[in-house]
mmCIF file of C-alpha atoms and ligand atoms in Angstrom:
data_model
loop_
_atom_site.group_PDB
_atom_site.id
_atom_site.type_symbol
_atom_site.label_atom_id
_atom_site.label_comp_id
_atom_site.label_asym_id
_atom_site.label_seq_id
_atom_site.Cartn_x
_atom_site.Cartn_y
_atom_site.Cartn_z
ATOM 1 C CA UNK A 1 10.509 -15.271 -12.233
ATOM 2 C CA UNK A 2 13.222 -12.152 -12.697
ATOM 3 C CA UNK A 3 16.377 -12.357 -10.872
ATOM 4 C CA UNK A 4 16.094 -10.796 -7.523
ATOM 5 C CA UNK A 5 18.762 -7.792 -8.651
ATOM 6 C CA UNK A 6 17.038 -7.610 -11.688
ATOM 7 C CA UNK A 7 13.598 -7.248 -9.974
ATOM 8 C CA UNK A 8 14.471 -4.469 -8.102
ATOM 9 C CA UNK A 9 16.197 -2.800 -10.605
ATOM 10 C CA UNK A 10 12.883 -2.505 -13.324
ATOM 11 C CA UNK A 11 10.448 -2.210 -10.570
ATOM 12 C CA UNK A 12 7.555 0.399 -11.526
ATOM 13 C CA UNK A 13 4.168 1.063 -9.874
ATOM 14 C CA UNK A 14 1.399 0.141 -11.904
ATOM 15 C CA UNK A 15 -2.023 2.200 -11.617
ATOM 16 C CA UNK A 16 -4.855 0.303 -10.364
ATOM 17 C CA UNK A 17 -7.039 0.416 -13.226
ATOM 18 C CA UNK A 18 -4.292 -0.944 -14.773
ATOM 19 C CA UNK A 19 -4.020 -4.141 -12.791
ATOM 20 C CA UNK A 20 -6.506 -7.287 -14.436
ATOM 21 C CA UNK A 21 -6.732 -10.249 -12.720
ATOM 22 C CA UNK A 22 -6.838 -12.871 -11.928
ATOM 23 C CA UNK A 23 -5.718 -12.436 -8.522
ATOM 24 C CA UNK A 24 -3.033 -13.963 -6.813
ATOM 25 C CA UNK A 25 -4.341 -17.432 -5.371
ATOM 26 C CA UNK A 26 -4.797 -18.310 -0.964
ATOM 27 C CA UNK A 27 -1.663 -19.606 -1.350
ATOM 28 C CA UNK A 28 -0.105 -16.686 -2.869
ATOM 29 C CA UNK A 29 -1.292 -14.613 -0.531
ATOM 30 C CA UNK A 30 0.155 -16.073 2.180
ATOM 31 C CA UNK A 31 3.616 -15.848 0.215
ATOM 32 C CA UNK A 32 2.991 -11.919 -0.027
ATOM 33 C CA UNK A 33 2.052 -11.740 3.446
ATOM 34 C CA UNK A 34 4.852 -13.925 4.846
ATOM 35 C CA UNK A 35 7.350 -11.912 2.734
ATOM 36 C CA UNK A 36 5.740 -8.302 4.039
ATOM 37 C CA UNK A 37 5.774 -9.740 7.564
ATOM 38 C CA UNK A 38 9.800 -10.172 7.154
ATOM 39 C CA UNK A 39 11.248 -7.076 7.723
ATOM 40 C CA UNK A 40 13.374 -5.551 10.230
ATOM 41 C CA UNK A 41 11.845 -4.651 13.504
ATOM 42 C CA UNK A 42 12.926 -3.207 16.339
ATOM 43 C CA UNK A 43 11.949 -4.649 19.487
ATOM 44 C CA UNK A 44 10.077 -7.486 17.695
ATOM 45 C CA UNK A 45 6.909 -4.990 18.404
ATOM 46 C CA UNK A 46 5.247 -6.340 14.810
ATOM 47 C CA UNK A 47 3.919 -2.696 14.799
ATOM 48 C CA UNK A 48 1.691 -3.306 11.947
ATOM 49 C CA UNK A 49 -0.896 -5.665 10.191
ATOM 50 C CA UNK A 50 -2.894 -6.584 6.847
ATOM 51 C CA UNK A 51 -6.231 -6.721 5.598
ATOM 52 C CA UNK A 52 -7.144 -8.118 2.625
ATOM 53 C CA UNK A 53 -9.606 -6.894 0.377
ATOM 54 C CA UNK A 54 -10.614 -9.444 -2.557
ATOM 55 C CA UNK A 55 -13.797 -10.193 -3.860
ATOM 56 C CA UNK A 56 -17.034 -9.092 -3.065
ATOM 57 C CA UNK A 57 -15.612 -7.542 0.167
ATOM 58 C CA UNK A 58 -13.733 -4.953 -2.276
ATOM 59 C CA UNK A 59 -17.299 -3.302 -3.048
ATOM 60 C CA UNK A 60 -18.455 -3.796 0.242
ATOM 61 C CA UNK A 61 -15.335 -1.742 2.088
ATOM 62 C CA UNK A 62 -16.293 0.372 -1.091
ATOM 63 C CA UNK A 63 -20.066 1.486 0.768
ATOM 64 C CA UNK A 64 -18.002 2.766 3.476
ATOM 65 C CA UNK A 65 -16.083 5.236 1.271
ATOM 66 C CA UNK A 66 -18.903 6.586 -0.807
ATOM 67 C CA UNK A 67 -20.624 7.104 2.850
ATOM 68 C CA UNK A 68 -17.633 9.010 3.687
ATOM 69 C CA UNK A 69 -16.990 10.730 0.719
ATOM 70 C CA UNK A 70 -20.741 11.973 0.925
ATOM 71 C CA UNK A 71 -20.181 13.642 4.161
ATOM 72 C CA UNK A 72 -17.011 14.943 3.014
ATOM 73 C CA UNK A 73 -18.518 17.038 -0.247
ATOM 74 C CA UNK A 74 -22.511 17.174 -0.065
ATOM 75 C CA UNK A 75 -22.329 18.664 -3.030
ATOM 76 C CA UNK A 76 -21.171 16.243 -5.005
ATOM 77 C CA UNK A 77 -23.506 14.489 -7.778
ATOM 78 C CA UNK A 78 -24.663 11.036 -6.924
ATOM 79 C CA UNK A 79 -22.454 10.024 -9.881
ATOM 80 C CA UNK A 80 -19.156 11.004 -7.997
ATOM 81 C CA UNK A 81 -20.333 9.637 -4.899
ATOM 82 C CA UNK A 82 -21.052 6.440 -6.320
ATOM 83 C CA UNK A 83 -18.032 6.048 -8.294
ATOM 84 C CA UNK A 84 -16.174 5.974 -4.999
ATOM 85 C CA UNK A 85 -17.223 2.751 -4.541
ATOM 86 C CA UNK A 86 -14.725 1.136 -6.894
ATOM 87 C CA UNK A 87 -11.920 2.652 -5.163
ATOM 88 C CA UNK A 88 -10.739 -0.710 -3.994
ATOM 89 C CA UNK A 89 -12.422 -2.794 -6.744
ATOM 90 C CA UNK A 90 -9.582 -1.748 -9.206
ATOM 91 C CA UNK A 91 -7.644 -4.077 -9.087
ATOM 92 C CA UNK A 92 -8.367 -7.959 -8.076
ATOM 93 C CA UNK A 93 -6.554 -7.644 -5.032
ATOM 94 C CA UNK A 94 -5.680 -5.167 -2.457
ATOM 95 C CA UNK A 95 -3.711 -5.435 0.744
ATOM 96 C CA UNK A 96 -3.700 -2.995 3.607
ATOM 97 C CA UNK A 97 -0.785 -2.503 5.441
ATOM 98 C CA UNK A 98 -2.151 -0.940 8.437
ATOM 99 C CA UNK A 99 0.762 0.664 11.055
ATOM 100 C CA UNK A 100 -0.139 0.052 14.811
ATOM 101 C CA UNK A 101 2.991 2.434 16.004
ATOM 102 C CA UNK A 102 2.423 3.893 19.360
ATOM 103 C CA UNK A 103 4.733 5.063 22.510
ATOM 104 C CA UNK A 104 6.910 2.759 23.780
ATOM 105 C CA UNK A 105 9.669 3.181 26.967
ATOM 106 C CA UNK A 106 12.819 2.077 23.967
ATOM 107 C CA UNK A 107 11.412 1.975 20.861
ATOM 108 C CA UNK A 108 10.684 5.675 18.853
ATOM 109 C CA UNK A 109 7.142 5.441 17.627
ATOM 110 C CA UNK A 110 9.197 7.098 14.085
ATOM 111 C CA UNK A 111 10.888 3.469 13.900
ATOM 112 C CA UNK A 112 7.670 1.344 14.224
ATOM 113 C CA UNK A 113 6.394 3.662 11.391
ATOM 114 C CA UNK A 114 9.461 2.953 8.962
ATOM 115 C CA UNK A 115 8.761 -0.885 9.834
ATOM 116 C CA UNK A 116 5.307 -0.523 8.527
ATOM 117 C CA UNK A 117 7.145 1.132 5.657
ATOM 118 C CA UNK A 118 9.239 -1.797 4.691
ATOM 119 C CA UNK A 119 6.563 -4.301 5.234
ATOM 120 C CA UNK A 120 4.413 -2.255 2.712
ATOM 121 C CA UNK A 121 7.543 -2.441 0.312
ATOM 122 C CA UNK A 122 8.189 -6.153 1.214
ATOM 123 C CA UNK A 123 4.779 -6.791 0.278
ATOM 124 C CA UNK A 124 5.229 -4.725 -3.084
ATOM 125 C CA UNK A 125 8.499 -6.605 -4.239
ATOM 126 C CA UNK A 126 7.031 -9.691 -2.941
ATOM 127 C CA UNK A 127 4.189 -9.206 -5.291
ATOM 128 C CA UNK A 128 6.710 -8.554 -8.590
ATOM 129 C CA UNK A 129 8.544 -11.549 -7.866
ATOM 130 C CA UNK A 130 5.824 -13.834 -8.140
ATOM 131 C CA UNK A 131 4.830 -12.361 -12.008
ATOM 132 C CA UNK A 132 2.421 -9.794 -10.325
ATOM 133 C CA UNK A 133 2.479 -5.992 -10.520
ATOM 134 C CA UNK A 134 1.616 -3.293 -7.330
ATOM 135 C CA UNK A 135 0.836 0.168 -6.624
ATOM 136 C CA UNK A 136 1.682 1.611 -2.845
ATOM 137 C CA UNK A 137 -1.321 3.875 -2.673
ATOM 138 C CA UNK A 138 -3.197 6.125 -0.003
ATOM 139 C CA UNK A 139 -5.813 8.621 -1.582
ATOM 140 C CA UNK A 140 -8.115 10.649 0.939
ATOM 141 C CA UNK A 141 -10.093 7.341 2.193
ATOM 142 C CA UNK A 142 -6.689 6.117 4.015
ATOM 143 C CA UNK A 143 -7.193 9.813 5.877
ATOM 144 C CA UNK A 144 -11.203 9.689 6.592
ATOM 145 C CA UNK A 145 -12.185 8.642 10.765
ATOM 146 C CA UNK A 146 -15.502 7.106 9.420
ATOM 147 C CA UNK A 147 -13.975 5.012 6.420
ATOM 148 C CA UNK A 148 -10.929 3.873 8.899
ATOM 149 C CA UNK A 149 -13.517 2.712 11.233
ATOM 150 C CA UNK A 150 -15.951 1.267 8.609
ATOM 151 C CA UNK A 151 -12.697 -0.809 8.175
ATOM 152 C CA UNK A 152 -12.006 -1.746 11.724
ATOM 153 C CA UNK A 153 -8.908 0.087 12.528
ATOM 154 C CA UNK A 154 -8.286 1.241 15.873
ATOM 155 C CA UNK A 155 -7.705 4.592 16.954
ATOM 156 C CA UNK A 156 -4.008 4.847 16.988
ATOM 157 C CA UNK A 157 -4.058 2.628 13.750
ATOM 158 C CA UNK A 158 -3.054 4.280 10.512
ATOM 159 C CA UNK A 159 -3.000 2.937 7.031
ATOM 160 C CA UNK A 160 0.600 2.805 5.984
ATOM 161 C CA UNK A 161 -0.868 2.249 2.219
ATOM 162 C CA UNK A 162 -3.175 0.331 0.282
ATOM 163 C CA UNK A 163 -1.374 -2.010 -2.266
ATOM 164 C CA UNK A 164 -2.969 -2.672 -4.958
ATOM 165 C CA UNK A 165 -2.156 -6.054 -6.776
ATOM 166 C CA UNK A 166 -2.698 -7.749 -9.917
ATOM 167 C CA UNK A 167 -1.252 -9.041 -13.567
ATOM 168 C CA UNK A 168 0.145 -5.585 -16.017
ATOM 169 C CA UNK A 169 -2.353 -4.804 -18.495
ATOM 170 C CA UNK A 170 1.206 -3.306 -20.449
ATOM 171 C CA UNK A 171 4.211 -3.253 -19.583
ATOM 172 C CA UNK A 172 4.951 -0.231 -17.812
ATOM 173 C CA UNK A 173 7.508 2.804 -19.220
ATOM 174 C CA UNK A 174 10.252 4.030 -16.937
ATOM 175 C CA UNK A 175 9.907 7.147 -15.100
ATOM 176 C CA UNK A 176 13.124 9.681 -14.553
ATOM 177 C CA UNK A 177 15.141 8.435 -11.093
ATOM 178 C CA UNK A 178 17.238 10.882 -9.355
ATOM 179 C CA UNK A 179 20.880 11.359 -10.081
ATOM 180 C CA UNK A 180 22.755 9.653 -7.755
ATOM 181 C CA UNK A 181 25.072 12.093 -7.136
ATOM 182 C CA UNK A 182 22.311 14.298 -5.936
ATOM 183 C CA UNK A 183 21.551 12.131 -3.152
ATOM 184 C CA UNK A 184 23.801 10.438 -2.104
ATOM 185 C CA UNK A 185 27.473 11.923 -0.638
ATOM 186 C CA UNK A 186 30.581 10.143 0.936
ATOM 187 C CA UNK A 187 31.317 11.158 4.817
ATOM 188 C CA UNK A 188 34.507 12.830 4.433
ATOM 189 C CA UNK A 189 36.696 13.479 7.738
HETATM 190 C C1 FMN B 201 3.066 6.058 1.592
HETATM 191 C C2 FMN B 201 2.855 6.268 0.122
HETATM 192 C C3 FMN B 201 1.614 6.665 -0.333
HETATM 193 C C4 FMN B 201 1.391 6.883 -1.699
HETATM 194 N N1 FMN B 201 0.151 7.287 -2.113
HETATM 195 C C5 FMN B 201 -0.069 7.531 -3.414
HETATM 196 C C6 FMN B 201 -1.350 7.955 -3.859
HETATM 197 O O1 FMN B 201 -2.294 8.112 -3.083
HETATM 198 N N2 FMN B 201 -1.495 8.199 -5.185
HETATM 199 C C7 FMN B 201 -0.464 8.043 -6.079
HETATM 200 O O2 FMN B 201 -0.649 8.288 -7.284
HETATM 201 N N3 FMN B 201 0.750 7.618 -5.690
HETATM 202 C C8 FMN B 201 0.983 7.358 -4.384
HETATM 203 N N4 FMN B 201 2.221 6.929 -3.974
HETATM 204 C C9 FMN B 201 3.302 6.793 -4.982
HETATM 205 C C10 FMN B 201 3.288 5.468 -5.732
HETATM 206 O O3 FMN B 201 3.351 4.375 -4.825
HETATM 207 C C11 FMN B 201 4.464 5.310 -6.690
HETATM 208 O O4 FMN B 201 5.663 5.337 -5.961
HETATM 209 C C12 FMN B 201 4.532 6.375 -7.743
HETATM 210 O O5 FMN B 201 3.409 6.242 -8.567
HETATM 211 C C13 FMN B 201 5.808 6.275 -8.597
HETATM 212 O O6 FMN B 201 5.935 5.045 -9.226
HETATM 213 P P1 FMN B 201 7.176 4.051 -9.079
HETATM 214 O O7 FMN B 201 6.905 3.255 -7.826
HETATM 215 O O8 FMN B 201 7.134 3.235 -10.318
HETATM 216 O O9 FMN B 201 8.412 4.849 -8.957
HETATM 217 C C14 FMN B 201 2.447 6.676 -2.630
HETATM 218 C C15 FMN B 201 3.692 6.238 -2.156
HETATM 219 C C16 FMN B 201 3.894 6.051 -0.813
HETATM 220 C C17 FMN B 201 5.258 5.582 -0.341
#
């Protein structure tokens, strides 16, 4: 297990396809979900939620997709359309973080949507520290009314991402972060 500083300086998204299992156990999942659940939150709103895709039940969310993506291009071969159905079959486990933001009389509906943004990252970091690897994804199916509702999300739901978990097939290369100095500036009076 890497040291917590140490973890979230090597961090790196793995793709999907890149993820082998096997998956985290029940009682891992609870760890990731406890650790997701823990982040700050204003007004104790818990403006989000998870499903959990794992199994079966991957391939199954998967016929909602393909259904979608058929309506989306008819002209696609039956080849395409059926190769949606492994969108969340990748990798042995995958976690929706779904954000439940709406109006509120104090809180902005912006802050419930960076809480769903931190639980999604929680959940990410959570996964790393127990030996695991992730990948914060969307792709058009976290967009689509029918696949959102194939999945059982209300209307003023919204999938914050879909992360994708499982063990590194390699380990992954480092990717260019930017200069510090570019973002960040001291306040000066
Ligand atoms: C809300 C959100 C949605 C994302 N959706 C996608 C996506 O659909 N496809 C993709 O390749 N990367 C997506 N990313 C980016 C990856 O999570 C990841 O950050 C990127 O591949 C860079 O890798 P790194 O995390 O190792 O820096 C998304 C990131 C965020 C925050």
């Amino acid at each position: 297990m890497p040291d917590a500083l140490e973890l979230l300086k090597t961090r790196r998204s793995i793709k999907p396809i890149e993820l082998a299992g096997p998956a985290p156990s029940a009682a891992e999942i609870e760890t990731l979900l406890m650790v997701a659940a823990r982040v700050p939150d204003h007004g104790k709103l818990v403006p989000w939620r998870f499903i959990i895709f794992e199994g079966e039940a991957r391939t199954a969310a998967g016929a909602a997709i393909v259904a979608a993506f058929r309506a989306k291009y008819p002209q696609a071969t039956p080849e395409q359309a059926e190769a949606e159905r492994t969108r969340l079959a990748r990798a042995p486990l995958v976690i929706a973080v779904v954000s439940r933001a709406g109006p509120h009389v104090k809180i902005p509906e912006w802050e419930q949507v960076l809480s769903a943004g931190a639980a999604a990252m929680n959940l990410v970091l959570a996964a790393h520290a127990l030996g695991y690897a992730a990948s914060w994804i969307t792709e058009w199916y976290a967009y689509d009314r029918g696949v959102l509702d194939a999945l059982g999300l209300k209307e003023n739901e919204r999938i914050a991402g879909f992360v994708h978990i499982g063990r590194p097939k390699q380990p992954p290369e480092d990717r260019p972060r930017p200069p510090l100095t570019e973002i960040a500036t001291r306040f000066k009076s």
